[in-house]
Short mmCIF file of C-alpha atoms in Angstrom, two decimals:
data_model
loop_
_atom_site.label_atom_id
_atom_site.label_comp_id
_atom_site.label_asym_id
_atom_site.label_seq_id
_atom_site.Cartn_x
_atom_site.Cartn_y
_atom_site.Cartn_z
CA MET A 1 0.00 0.00 0.00
CA GLY A 2 1.31 3.45 -0.91
CA MET A 3 1.66 6.58 1.15
CA THR A 4 0.91 10.21 0.51
CA LEU A 5 3.70 12.73 -0.11
CA LYS A 6 2.89 14.29 3.25
CA GLU A 7 3.38 10.91 4.97
CA PHE A 8 6.60 10.34 3.02
CA PHE A 9 8.09 13.67 4.10
CA GLU A 10 6.97 13.14 7.69
CA GLN A 11 8.97 9.88 7.70
CA ASN A 12 11.98 11.02 5.64
CA GLY A 13 12.32 14.71 6.37
CA ASN A 14 13.49 17.04 3.59
CA LYS A 15 16.03 14.67 2.04
CA PRO A 16 16.59 15.13 -1.70
CA ILE A 17 14.43 12.81 -3.78
CA GLU A 18 14.05 11.68 -7.38
CA ILE A 19 10.77 10.50 -8.90
CA GLN A 20 11.41 7.29 -10.86
CA GLU A 21 9.75 6.46 -14.21
CA ASP A 22 7.45 3.98 -12.46
CA GLY A 23 6.28 6.76 -10.12
CA THR A 24 8.16 5.56 -7.06
CA ILE A 25 10.29 7.90 -4.99
CA LYS A 26 14.00 7.32 -4.57
CA VAL A 27 15.75 9.09 -1.68
CA LEU A 28 19.05 10.46 -2.96
CA GLU A 29 22.26 10.37 -0.99
CA GLU A 30 23.10 13.73 0.44
CA LYS A 31 26.29 15.15 -1.03
CA GLY A 32 29.09 16.78 0.86
CA PRO A 33 31.57 15.62 3.43
CA TRP A 34 30.62 13.07 6.02
CA LYS A 35 29.68 14.71 9.31
CA PRO A 36 29.49 12.73 12.55
CA GLU A 37 26.47 12.86 14.80
CA THR A 38 26.89 14.49 18.23
CA GLY A 39 28.73 12.05 20.49
CA GLU A 40 30.06 9.98 17.58
CA ARG A 41 33.76 9.16 17.27
CA TYR A 42 35.74 10.53 14.34
CA TYR A 43 39.40 10.52 13.33
CA VAL A 44 41.79 13.38 12.55
CA VAL A 45 45.36 14.04 11.55
CA SER A 46 46.78 15.89 14.54
CA ASP A 47 49.07 18.90 14.46
CA ILE A 48 52.02 16.62 15.26
CA GLY A 49 51.37 14.34 12.28
CA ALA A 50 49.65 11.45 14.02
CA VAL A 51 46.18 9.96 13.65
CA GLY A 52 43.89 10.47 16.62
CA ALA A 53 40.27 9.89 17.59
CA LEU A 54 37.93 12.57 18.90
CA CYS A 55 34.29 12.75 19.93
CA TRP A 56 32.07 15.05 17.85
CA CYS A 57 30.65 17.84 20.01
CA ASN A 58 29.49 20.01 17.10
CA ASP A 59 31.52 22.88 18.56
CA GLU A 60 33.65 25.45 16.73
CA ILE A 61 36.73 23.20 16.74
CA ASP A 62 34.80 20.31 15.18
CA LYS A 63 33.32 22.63 12.55
CA ARG A 64 36.75 24.04 11.65
CA LYS A 65 38.16 20.52 11.28
CA LEU A 66 35.24 19.66 8.99
CA ASP A 67 35.85 22.83 6.94
CA ILE A 68 39.47 21.85 6.21
CA GLY A 69 38.70 18.18 5.53
CA ASP A 70 40.22 16.81 8.74
CA VAL A 71 37.23 14.66 9.77
CA PHE A 72 37.36 10.97 8.84
CA ARG A 73 35.03 8.02 9.51
CA THR A 74 37.80 5.52 10.15
CA ASN A 75 41.36 5.36 11.38
CA ALA A 76 42.35 3.99 7.94
CA GLU A 77 40.90 7.04 6.13
CA ALA A 78 42.80 9.43 8.43
CA ALA A 79 46.01 7.38 8.01
CA ARG A 80 45.62 7.57 4.20
CA ALA A 81 45.29 11.37 4.43
CA LEU A 82 48.41 11.52 6.60
CA HIS A 83 50.32 9.38 4.07
CA ARG A 84 49.21 11.72 1.28
CA LEU A 85 50.45 14.76 3.24
CA LYS A 86 53.82 13.10 3.79
CA ALA A 87 54.03 12.13 0.11
CA ARG A 88 53.24 15.70 -0.99
CA LYS A 89 56.09 17.05 1.16
CA LYS A 90 58.47 14.44 -0.28
CA PHE A 91 57.47 15.50 -3.83
CA LEU A 92 58.41 19.09 -3.01
CA ASP A 93 61.61 18.00 -1.23
CA ALA A 94 62.62 16.01 -4.33
CA GLY A 95 62.52 19.12 -6.51
CA GLY A 96 58.84 19.31 -7.36
CA HIS A 97 57.17 22.63 -8.21
CA GLU A 98 53.60 23.68 -7.45
CA GLY A 99 51.42 25.30 -10.10
CA MET A 100 52.17 25.56 -13.76
CA ASP A 101 53.70 29.06 -13.82
CA GLY A 102 52.81 29.59 -17.46
CA TYR A 103 53.85 26.15 -18.66
CA GLU A 104 51.54 23.98 -20.69
CA PHE A 105 50.64 20.80 -18.83
CA GLY A 106 52.45 18.65 -21.40
CA ASP A 107 55.82 20.43 -21.00
CA LYS A 108 56.88 18.97 -17.66
CA TYR A 109 57.15 15.64 -15.90
CA HIS A 110 54.38 14.54 -13.56
CA VAL A 111 53.67 11.57 -11.34
CA TYR A 112 50.42 9.69 -11.74
CA PRO A 113 49.05 6.42 -10.35
CA GLN A 114 48.78 3.32 -12.50
CA ARG A 115 45.42 2.30 -11.09
CA GLY A 116 44.86 -1.36 -10.48
CA GLU A 117 48.60 -2.01 -10.22
CA ASN A 118 49.20 0.14 -7.12
CA ARG A 119 52.25 1.75 -8.70
CA LEU A 120 53.27 5.28 -9.66
CA ASN A 121 54.66 6.40 -13.02
CA ALA A 122 56.70 9.45 -14.01
CA THR A 123 56.14 10.83 -17.49
CA ILE A 124 55.22 13.90 -19.48
CA GLU A 125 51.51 13.83 -18.79
CA GLY A 126 48.72 16.06 -20.02
CA ASN A 127 46.22 15.22 -17.31
CA VAL A 128 45.84 16.30 -13.70
CA THR A 129 48.45 14.39 -11.72
CA ALA A 130 49.45 13.81 -8.12
CA PHE A 131 49.13 17.12 -6.26
CA ASP A 132 49.54 19.08 -9.56
CA ILE A 133 53.26 19.11 -8.75
CA TRP A 134 55.62 19.02 -11.72
CA PHE A 135 59.28 18.18 -12.13
CA GLU A 136 61.96 19.50 -14.50
CA THR A 137 63.28 16.01 -15.24
CA LYS A 138 62.05 12.46 -15.22
CA ALA A 139 64.90 11.66 -12.80
CA ASP A 140 63.53 14.19 -10.28
CA ALA A 141 60.05 12.70 -10.61
CA GLN A 142 61.43 9.20 -10.13
CA LYS A 143 63.42 10.42 -7.11
CA ALA A 144 60.14 11.61 -5.59
CA ILE A 145 58.51 8.23 -6.25
CA ASP A 146 61.48 6.36 -4.82
CA SER A 147 61.36 8.46 -1.62
CA LEU A 148 57.84 7.25 -0.79
CA THR A 149 56.98 4.44 1.59
CA ASP A 150 54.66 1.66 0.41
CA ASP A 151 51.85 3.20 2.49
CA GLU A 152 52.39 6.60 0.84
CA LYS A 153 52.35 5.02 -2.63
CA ALA A 154 49.16 3.11 -1.76
CA ALA A 155 47.52 6.35 -0.54
CA LEU A 156 48.24 8.00 -3.91
CA CYS A 157 46.97 4.97 -5.85
CA TRP A 158 43.80 4.51 -3.79
CA THR A 159 40.74 4.44 -6.05
CA GLY A 160 38.11 5.27 -3.43
CA GLU A 161 36.99 1.69 -2.91
CA GLU A 162 36.18 0.46 0.56
CA GLU A 163 38.95 -0.88 2.77
#
C-alpha cells in the first residue's frame, strides 16, 4: 500500500528525492563531506602528524576541522590522508614545483598512479596528476617516487573503494 507525499516527508524529512519512471520515490544520498552525529567518534590528523580519535561535540573546533577536511570516519581514512600529506612534502623536497607558472601541462614531468597495479609512473603527462606538482626532469620525478613508503604510494593509488 502506498503513502501520501505528506506521509513520506513526515517519515523522511526534507532529504533530496528523485521521482522514478514507475512513479516511485528514490531518496538520494546527500552530497558533501561526512559529518558525525553528536557524540560519535571521528578521526583526525593531529598537528604533530599522528592519527587520533575525537568525539564530535558540534563545537567550533569540530566545525573548523570539517571545513578543512580533517574529519574521517575511520582510522584507515585518516592514516591515508596523513600518508598523502607526507608524500606531498616528499614530492616538493625532491625538486617538485607547485602550479604551472605559465607552462603547458604537457611540457613537464608529472607523477600519476597506474590504477589497479598500485604503482606510480613518471612521465610527461597532459592530465591532472598527483598534487599538480611538476618536475623538470624524469629523474627528479622518479626520485620523488622512490622516496615514498609503500603506504604513501598506496595512498596516492587509492581508487576510493572500501577498505
